[in-house]
XYZ file of C-alpha atoms in Angstrom:
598
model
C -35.362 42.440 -4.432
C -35.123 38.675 -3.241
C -37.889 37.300 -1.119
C -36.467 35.776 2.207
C -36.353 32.106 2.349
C -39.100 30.648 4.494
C -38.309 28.571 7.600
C -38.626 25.099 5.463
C -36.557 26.322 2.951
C -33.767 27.761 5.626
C -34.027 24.233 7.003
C -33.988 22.118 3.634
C -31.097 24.327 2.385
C -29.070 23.450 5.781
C -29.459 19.726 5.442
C -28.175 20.086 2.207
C -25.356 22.072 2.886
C -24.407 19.499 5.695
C -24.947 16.225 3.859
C -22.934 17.673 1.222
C -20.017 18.697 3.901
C -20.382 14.544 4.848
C -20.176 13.262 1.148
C -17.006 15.364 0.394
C -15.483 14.118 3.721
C -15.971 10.231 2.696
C -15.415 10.585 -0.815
C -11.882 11.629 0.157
C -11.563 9.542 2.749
C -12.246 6.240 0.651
C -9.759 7.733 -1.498
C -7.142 7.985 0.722
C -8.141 4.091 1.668
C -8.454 2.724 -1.641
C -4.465 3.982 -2.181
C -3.463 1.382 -0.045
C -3.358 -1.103 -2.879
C -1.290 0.901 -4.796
C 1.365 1.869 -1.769
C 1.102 -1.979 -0.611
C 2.149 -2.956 -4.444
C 4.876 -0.665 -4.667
C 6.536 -0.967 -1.253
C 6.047 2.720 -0.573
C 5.541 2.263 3.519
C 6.137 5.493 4.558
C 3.757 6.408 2.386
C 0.919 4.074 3.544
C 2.371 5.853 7.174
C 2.111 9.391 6.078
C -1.737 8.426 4.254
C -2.694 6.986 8.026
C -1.828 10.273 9.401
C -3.186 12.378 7.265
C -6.843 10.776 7.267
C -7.176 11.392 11.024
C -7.223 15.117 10.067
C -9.682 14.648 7.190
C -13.179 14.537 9.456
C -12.094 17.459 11.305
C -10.906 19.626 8.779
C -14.173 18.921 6.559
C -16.854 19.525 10.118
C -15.431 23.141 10.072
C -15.465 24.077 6.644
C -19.290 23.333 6.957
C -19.495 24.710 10.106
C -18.293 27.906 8.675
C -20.605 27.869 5.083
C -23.663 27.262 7.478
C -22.209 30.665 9.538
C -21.749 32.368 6.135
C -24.854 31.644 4.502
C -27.249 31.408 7.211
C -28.244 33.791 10.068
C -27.614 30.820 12.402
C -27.474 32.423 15.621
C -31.038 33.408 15.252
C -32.515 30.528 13.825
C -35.477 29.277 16.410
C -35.678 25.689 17.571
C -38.312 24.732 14.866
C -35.933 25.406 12.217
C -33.477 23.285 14.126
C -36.136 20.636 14.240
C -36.905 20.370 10.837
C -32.951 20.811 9.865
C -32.918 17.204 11.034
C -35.644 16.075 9.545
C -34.551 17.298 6.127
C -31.292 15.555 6.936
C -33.245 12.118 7.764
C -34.855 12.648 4.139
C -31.363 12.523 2.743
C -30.146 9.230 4.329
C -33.307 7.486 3.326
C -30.878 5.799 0.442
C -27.548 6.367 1.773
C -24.398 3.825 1.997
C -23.450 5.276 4.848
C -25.947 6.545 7.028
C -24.708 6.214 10.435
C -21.541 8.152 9.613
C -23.557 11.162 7.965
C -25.281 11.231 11.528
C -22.410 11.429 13.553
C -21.405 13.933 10.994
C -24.589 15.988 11.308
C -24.185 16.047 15.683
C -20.157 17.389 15.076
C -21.415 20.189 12.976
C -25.001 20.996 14.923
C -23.254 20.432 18.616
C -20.289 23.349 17.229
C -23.067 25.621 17.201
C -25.757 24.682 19.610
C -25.698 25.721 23.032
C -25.265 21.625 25.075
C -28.976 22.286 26.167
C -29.546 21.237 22.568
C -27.815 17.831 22.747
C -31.117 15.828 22.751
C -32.450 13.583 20.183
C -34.767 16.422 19.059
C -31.823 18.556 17.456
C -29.407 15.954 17.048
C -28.804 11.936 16.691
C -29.058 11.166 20.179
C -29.791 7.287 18.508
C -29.590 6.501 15.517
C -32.796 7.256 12.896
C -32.156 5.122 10.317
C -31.094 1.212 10.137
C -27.707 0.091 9.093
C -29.025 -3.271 8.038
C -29.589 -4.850 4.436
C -27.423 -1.883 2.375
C -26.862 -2.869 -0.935
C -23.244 -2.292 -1.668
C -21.393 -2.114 -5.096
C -19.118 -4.295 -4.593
C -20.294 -6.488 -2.515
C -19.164 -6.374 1.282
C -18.177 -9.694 1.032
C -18.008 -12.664 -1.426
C -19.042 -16.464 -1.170
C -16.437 -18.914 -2.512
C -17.709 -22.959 -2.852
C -15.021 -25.398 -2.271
C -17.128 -28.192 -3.726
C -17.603 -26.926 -7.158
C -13.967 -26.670 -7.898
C -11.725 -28.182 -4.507
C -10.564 -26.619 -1.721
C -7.294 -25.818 -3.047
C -8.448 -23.868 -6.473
C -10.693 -21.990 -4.207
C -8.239 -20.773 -1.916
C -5.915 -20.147 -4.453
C -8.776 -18.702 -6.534
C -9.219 -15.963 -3.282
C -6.055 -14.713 -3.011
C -5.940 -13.976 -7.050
C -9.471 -12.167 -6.822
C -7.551 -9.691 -4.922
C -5.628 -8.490 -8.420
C -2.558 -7.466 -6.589
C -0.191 -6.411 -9.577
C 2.756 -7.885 -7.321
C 3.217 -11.610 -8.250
C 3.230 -14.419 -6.093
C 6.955 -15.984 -5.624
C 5.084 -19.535 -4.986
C 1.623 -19.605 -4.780
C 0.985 -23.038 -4.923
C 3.699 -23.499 -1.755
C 0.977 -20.421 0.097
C -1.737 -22.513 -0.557
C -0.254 -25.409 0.592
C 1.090 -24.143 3.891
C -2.539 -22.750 4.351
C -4.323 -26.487 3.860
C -1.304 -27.964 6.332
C -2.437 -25.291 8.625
C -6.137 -25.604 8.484
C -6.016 -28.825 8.930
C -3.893 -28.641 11.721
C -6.340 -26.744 13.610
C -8.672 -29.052 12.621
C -7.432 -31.903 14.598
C -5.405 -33.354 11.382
C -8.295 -34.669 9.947
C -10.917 -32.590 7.117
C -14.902 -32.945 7.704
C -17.155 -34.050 5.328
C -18.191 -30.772 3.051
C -21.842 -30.255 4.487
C -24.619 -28.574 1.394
C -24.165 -25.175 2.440
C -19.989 -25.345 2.439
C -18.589 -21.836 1.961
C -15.737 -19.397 2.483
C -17.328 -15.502 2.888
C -13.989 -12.958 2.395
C -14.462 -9.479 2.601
C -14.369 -7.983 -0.432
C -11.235 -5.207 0.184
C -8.263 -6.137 1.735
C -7.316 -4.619 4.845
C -3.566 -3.064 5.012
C -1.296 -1.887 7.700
C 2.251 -1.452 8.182
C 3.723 -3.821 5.409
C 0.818 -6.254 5.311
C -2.405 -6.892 3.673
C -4.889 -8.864 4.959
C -7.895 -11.354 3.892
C -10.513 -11.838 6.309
C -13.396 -13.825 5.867
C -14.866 -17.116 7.237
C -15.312 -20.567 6.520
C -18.497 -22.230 7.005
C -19.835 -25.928 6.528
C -23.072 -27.369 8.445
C -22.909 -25.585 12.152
C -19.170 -24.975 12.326
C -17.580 -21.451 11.458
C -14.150 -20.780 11.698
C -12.929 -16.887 11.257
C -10.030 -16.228 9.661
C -7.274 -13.645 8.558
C -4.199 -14.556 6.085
C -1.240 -12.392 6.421
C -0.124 -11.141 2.904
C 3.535 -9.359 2.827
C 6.357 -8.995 0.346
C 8.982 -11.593 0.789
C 12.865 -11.425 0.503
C 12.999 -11.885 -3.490
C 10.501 -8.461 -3.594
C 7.245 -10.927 -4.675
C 4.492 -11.684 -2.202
C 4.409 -14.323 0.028
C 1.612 -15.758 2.276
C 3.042 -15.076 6.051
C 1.029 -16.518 8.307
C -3.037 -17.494 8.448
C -4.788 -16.514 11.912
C -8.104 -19.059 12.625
C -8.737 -18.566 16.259
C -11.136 -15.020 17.159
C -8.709 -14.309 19.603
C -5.971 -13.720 18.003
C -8.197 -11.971 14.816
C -9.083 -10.081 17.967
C -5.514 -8.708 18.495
C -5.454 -7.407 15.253
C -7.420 -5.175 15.837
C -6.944 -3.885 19.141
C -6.790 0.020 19.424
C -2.816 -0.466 20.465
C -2.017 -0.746 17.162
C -2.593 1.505 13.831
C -5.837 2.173 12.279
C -6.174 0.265 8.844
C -6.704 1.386 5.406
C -9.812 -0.742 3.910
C -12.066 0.747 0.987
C -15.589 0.402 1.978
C -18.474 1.721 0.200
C -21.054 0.428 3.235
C -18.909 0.364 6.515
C -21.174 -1.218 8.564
C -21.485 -3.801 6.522
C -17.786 -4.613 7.223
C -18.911 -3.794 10.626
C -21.268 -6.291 10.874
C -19.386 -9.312 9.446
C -16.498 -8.206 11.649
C -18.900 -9.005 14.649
C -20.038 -12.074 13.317
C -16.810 -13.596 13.865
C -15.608 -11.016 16.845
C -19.011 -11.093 18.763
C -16.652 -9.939 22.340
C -15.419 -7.239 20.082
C -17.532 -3.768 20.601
C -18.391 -1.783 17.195
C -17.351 1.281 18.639
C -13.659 -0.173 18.239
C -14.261 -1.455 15.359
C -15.205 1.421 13.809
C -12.516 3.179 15.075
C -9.870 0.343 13.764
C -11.392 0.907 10.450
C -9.988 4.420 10.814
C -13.220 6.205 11.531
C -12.834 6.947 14.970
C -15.558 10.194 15.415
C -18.002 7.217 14.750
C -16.240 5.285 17.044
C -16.625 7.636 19.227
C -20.054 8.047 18.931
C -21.084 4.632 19.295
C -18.539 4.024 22.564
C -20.630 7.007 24.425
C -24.190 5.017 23.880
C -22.317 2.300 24.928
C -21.446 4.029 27.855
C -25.083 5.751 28.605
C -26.802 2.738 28.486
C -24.403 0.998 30.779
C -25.202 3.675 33.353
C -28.571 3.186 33.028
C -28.152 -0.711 33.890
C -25.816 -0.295 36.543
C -25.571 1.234 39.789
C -21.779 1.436 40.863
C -19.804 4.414 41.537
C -17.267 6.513 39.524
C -14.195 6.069 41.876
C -10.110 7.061 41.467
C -8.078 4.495 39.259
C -6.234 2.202 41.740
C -2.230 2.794 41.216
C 0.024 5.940 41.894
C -1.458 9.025 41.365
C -0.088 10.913 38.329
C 1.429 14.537 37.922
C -0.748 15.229 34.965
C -3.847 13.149 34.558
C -6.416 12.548 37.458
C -7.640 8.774 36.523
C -10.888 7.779 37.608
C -13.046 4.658 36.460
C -16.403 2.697 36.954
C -15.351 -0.770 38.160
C -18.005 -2.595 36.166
C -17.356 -0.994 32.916
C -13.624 -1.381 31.030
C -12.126 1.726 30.338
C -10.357 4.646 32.412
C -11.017 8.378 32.439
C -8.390 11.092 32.645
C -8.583 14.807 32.928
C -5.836 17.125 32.903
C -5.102 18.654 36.175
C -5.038 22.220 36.680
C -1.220 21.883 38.199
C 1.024 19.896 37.212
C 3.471 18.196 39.869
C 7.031 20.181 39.952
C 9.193 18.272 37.712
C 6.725 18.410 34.684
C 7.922 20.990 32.710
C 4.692 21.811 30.130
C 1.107 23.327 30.159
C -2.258 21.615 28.958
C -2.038 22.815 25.310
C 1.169 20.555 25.151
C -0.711 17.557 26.828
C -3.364 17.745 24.043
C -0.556 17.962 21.231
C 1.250 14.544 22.548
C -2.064 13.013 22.631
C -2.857 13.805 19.380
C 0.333 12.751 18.598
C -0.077 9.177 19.348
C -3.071 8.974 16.840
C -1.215 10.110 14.169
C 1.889 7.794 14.774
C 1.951 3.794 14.169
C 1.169 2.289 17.625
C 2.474 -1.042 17.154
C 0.867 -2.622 19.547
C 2.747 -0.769 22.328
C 0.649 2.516 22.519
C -3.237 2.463 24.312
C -5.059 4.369 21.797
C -7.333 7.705 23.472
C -11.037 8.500 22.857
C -11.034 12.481 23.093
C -14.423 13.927 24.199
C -15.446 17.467 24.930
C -18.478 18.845 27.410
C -19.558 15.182 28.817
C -22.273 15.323 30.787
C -22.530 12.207 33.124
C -24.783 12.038 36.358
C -23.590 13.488 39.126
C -24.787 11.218 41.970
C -22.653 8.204 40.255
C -19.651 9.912 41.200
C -17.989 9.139 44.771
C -17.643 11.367 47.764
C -13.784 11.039 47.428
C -13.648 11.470 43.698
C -15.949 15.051 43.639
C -13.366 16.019 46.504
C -10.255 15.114 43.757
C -11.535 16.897 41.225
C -12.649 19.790 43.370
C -9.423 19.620 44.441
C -6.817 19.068 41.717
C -9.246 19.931 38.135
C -11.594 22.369 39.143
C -11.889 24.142 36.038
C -12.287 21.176 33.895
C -15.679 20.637 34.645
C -19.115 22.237 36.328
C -22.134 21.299 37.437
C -25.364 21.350 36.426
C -28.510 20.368 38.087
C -27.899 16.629 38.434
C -25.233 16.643 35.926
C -21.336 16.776 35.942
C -20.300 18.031 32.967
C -16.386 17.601 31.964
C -15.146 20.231 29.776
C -12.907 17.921 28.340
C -11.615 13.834 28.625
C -9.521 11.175 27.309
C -10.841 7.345 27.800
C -8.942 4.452 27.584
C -8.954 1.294 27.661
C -8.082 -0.176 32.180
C -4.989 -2.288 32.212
C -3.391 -3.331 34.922
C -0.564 -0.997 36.388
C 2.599 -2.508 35.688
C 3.651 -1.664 39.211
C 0.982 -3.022 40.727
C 1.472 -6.456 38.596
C 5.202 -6.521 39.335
C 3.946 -6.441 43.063
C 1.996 -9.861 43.021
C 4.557 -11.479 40.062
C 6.019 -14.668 40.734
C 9.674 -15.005 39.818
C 9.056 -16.822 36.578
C 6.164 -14.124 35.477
C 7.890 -11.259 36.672
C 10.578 -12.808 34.315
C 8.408 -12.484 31.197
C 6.760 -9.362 32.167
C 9.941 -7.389 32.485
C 11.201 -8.864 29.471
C 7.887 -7.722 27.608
C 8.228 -4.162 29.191
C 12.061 -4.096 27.454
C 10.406 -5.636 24.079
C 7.833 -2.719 24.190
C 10.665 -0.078 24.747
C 12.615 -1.016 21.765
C 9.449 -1.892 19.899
C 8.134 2.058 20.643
C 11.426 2.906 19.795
C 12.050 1.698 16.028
C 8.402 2.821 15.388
C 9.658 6.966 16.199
C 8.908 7.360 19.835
C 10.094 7.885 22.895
C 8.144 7.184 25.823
C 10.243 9.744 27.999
C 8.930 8.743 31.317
C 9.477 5.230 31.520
C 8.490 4.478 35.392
C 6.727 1.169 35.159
C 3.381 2.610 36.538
C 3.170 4.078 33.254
C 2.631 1.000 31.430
C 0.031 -1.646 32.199
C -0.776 -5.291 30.918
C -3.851 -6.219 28.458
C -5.653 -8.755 28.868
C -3.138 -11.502 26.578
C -0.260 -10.328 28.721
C 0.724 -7.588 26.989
C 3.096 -4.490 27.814
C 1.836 -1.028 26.510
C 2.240 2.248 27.698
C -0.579 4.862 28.393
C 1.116 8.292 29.724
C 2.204 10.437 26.906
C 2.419 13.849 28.285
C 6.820 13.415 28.251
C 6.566 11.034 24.736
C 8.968 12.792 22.071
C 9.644 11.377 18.061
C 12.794 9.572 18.787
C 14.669 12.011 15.880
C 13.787 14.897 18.437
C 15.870 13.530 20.970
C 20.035 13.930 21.883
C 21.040 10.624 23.881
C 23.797 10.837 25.009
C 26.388 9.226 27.205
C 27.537 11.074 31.013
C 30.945 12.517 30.546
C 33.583 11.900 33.115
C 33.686 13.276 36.255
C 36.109 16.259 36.677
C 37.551 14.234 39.675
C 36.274 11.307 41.767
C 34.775 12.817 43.951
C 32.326 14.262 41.842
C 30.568 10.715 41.311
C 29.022 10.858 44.486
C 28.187 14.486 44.503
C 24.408 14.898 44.392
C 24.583 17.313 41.884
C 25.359 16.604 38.123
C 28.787 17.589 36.748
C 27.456 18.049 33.606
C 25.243 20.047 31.660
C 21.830 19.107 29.573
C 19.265 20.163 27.454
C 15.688 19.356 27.779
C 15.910 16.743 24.977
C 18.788 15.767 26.402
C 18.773 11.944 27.534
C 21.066 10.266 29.323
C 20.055 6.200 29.231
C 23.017 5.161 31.817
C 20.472 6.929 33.873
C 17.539 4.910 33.475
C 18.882 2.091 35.934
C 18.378 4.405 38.767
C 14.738 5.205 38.891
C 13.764 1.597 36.919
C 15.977 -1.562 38.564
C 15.950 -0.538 42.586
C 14.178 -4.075 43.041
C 16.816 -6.546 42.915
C 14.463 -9.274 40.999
C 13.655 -6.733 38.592
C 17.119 -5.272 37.743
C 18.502 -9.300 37.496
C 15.815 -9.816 34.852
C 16.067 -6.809 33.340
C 19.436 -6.572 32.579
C 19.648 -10.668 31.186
C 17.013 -9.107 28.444
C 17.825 -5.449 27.462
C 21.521 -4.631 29.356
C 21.649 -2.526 25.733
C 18.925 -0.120 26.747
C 21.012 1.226 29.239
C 23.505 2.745 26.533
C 23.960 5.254 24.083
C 24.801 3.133 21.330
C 21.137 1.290 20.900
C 19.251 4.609 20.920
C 21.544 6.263 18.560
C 21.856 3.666 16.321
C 17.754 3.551 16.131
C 17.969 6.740 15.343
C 19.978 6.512 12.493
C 18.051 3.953 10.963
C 14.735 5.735 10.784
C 16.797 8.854 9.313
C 17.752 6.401 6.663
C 13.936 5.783 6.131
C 14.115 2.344 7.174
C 10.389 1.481 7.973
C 10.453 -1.919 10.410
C 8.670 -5.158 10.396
C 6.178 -5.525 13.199
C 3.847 -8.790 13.653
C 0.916 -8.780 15.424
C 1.006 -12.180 15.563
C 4.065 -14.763 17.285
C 6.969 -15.688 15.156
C 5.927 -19.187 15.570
C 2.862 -18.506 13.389
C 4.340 -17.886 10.709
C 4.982 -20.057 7.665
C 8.656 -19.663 7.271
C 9.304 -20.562 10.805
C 6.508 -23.479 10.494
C 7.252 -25.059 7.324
C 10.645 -23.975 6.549
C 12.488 -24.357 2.946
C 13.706 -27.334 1.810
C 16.123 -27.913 -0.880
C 13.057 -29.891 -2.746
C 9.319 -27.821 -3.834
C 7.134 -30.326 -1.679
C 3.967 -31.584 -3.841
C 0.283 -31.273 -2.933
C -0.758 -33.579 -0.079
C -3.294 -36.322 -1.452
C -5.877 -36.323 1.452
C -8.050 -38.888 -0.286
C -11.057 -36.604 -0.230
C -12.803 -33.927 -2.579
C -12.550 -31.063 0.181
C -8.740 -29.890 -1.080
């Protein structure tokens, strides 16, 4: 008859069975990355769309299969808190070596915190901070690699850095990328190159980093004091070869790339935070929490945005307060004015007109995770059983969600604890920036609100409820939307156009004279509820008069049925190198700059 395990063996079997749950979930996960290439080579995009998708299921699906071995070979619900203790401890032994030791904790508090009562969510049980340092991995290959410029020129080394990538796709002119890249360079710095100082160097990141139907090289260039970041656009040009688009050398606009509007990219890393870290060292405004997220692994993310968020609490002493703006149907919105995000909960009754229950809600946020973005979409941090202090909330908020979400949360002791939360990103209300708009900016704005319509639109979505306090401006001007509880794929949906009235006086009958299904939509309708403001509907309808028909919807529609996958830049038009340098009937030859730098 078998012996029963001790306690230290219970506990060193346990951290094994969970590091082992981690390793299978990254070992598919960087396999899913490293495909990238391949799709990127071959022009299969809604392939590299579906492989996007599917890895936001991945971390899930691989927490409960270890959630349920640890049930089925382990009396867990009677283990005492020693065993708990040294569970962790065990697991600490295991990361001693790891490449990835911060995700393997994160990993270890999704499985312990499924079974734990929240009483256990301390650093005792769980990785309340991190145990072990993310600094100095050793990583095979490298994280990044150093190029010199003055062993072999400027121009062989840049040229030399795009062919280390060993895309199988040829170049149609590589000698015309390299040489819109040295016009470029130069022209952002000032026309003129410095002197090469001893320790002159370009550091790239040793995968590429793809999304949509681009690849991109990031890395920095450094001589004597000065580093400039940045990112070269790689995409397949009209003859079916690669092309160099565009190159990106200001932080800012590196910055956009990877804001969490946009899709999650596909990079094979064998040390994230190494990425991580050289990220920051040319995005220092540029949290790791979003970062990791960007990077597509958003429970780590996660993980690092809540810390974030503790430790701001504990260095600040404002109040938890309702968003400013028009209250919403769904969501209550609440925020802490010196910290840069939004909080919604799902109300416990919905306003009259909306037509769905919570479980729905959930779905069409999850939905926009799994979906390209494009720039147009705020991307949602979903947390469960939050505890945050109870005294920072306001009188007037308590009494809202009291009021309007009482079972989404409870308290305890000096704690509020929400059952459940989505935090985004504060923007500005579009309403409430229409309100102060000048003529000229209210121009641009409502001309960016169209562009993010249409832009939503080609990508498979349909916002549903377009009011303008649904979308808000970023912080470079930007129109994206942020209420998703009416959003629908765009192939769900019937558009079509109002039939004739039986008789005239029909038209001004209150009541429809037609029929329509819920996914009905009618888009001659949309002027009603969106262009009441006569500034707003002349602007409006100089831009995007086609929005208001039939015709443009439907004829979206049939191009993503025909599997048409769009072109989307996160960067302007007038960065790129066919609008800056276009073709000329004669190849141009290398500029002679005089100098050994190109």
């Amino acid at each position: 008859m078998p012996q029963p395990l001790s306690s230290e063996r219970i506990a060193e079997t346990m951290a094994r069975v969970m590091i082992e749950g981690f390793d299978r979930h990254y070992r598919i996960f960087r396999e899913t990355s490293s495909r990238a290439k391949e799709l990127f080579e071959a022009g299969d995009w809604p392939k590299q769309l579906e492989a996007v998708r599917e890895r936001v299921e991945f971390y899930d699906q691989r927490v409960q299969e270890t959630v349920e071995r640890l049930r089925r070979e382990f009396d867990i619900a009677n283990l005492d808190d020693a065993i708990w203790q040294q569970v962790k401890l065990h697991y600490i032994g295991h990361l001693l070596e790891h490449k990835q030791p911060e995700l393997a904790e994160t990993f270890f508090n999704s499985v312990t915190t499924k079974i734990l009562h929240r009483s256990y969510f301390n650093n005792q049980y769980i990785f309340a901070r991190p145990a072990i340092s993310t600094e100095y991995i050793e990583s095979y290959p490298p994280v990044y690699t150093s190029y010199y410029p003055k062993e072999e020129g400027l121009r062989r080394t840049i040229r030399r850095i795009l062919e280390d990538f060993d895309w199988q796709r040829p170049f149609e002119d590589l000698d015309r990328d390299v040489l819109n890249i040295l016009r470029t360079v130069k022209r952002h710095l000032g026309g003129r190159w410095p002197a090469p100082e001893v320790n002159a160097q370009i550091q790239v990141l040793y995968s590429a980093f793809y999304r949509n139907k681009t690849a991109y090289v990031i890395g920095k260039a450094i001589n004597g004091h000065q580093e400039i970041p940045f990112a070269v656009a790689v995409r397949h040009g009209d003859s079916g070869m690669l092309v160099v688009d565009a190159i990106l050398l200001e932080a800012w606009r590196i910055s956009v790339l990877f804001s969490l509007s946009r899709a999650y990219f596909l990079v094979d890393m064998e040390v994230p935070s190494g990425y991580v870290n050289f990220l920051r060292s040319i995005l220092p405004n540029k949290p790791r929490s979003e970062l990791y997220t960007m990077l597509g692994l958003g429970k780590q993310g996660k993980t690092m945005f809540f810390r974030d968020l503790i430790a701001h609490l504990r260095h600040s002493n404002d109040h938890f307060i309702i968003a400013p703006g028009i209250k919403g149907m769904v969501m209550l919105v609440f925020t802490l004015p010196s910290f840069p995000y939004v909080f919604k909960i799902i109300k416990d009754v919905f306003g009259s007109s909306k037509n769905i229950d919570r479980e729905t809600v959930r779905q069409k946020y999850l939905m926009v995770k799994r979906v390209d973005r494009v720039g147009r979409m705020a991307d949602t941090l979903e947390f469960s059983q939050v505890a945050l202090p109870l005294a920072r909330f306001s009188p007037e908020l308590l009494e809202e969600l009291r009021t309007v979400a009482a079972s989404s949360f409870e308290i305890e002791g000096d704690q509020m604890v929400i059952k459940h939360l989505y935090i985004e990103r504060r923007m500005t209300p579009l309403n409430l920036y229409l309100e102060q708009a000048d003529d000229e900016e209210l121009e641009r704005v409502v001309r960016e609100y169209g562009n993010a319509i249409r832009e939503l639109a080609i990508a498979n979505i349909f916002p549903g409820d377009m009011l303008w306090k649904n979308f808000g401006i970023t912080r470079y001007g930007r129109v994206v939307f942020y209420d998703y509880d009416e959003i629908e794929y765009m192939t769900d949906v019937n558009f079509r156009a109002i039939p004739p009235a039986p008789y005239p006086e029909m038209e001004f009958s209150s009541e429809a004279w037609y029929s329509a299904g819920p996914l009905d939509v009618f888009p001659e309708e949309f002027a009603t509820f969106l262009l009441g403001d006569p500034r707003i509907r002349k602007a409006f309808l100089k831009y995007h008069r086609d929005l208001l028909t039939p015709r443009f919807w439907q004829e979206v529609q049939r191009r993503i049925r025909a599997g048409m996958v769009e072109d989307f830049f996160p960067y302007g038009e007038e960065l790129r190198f066919c609008r800056l340098y276009p073709p000329k009937r004669r190849k141009p030859s290398l500029p002679q700059t005089g100098g050994e730098m190109p």
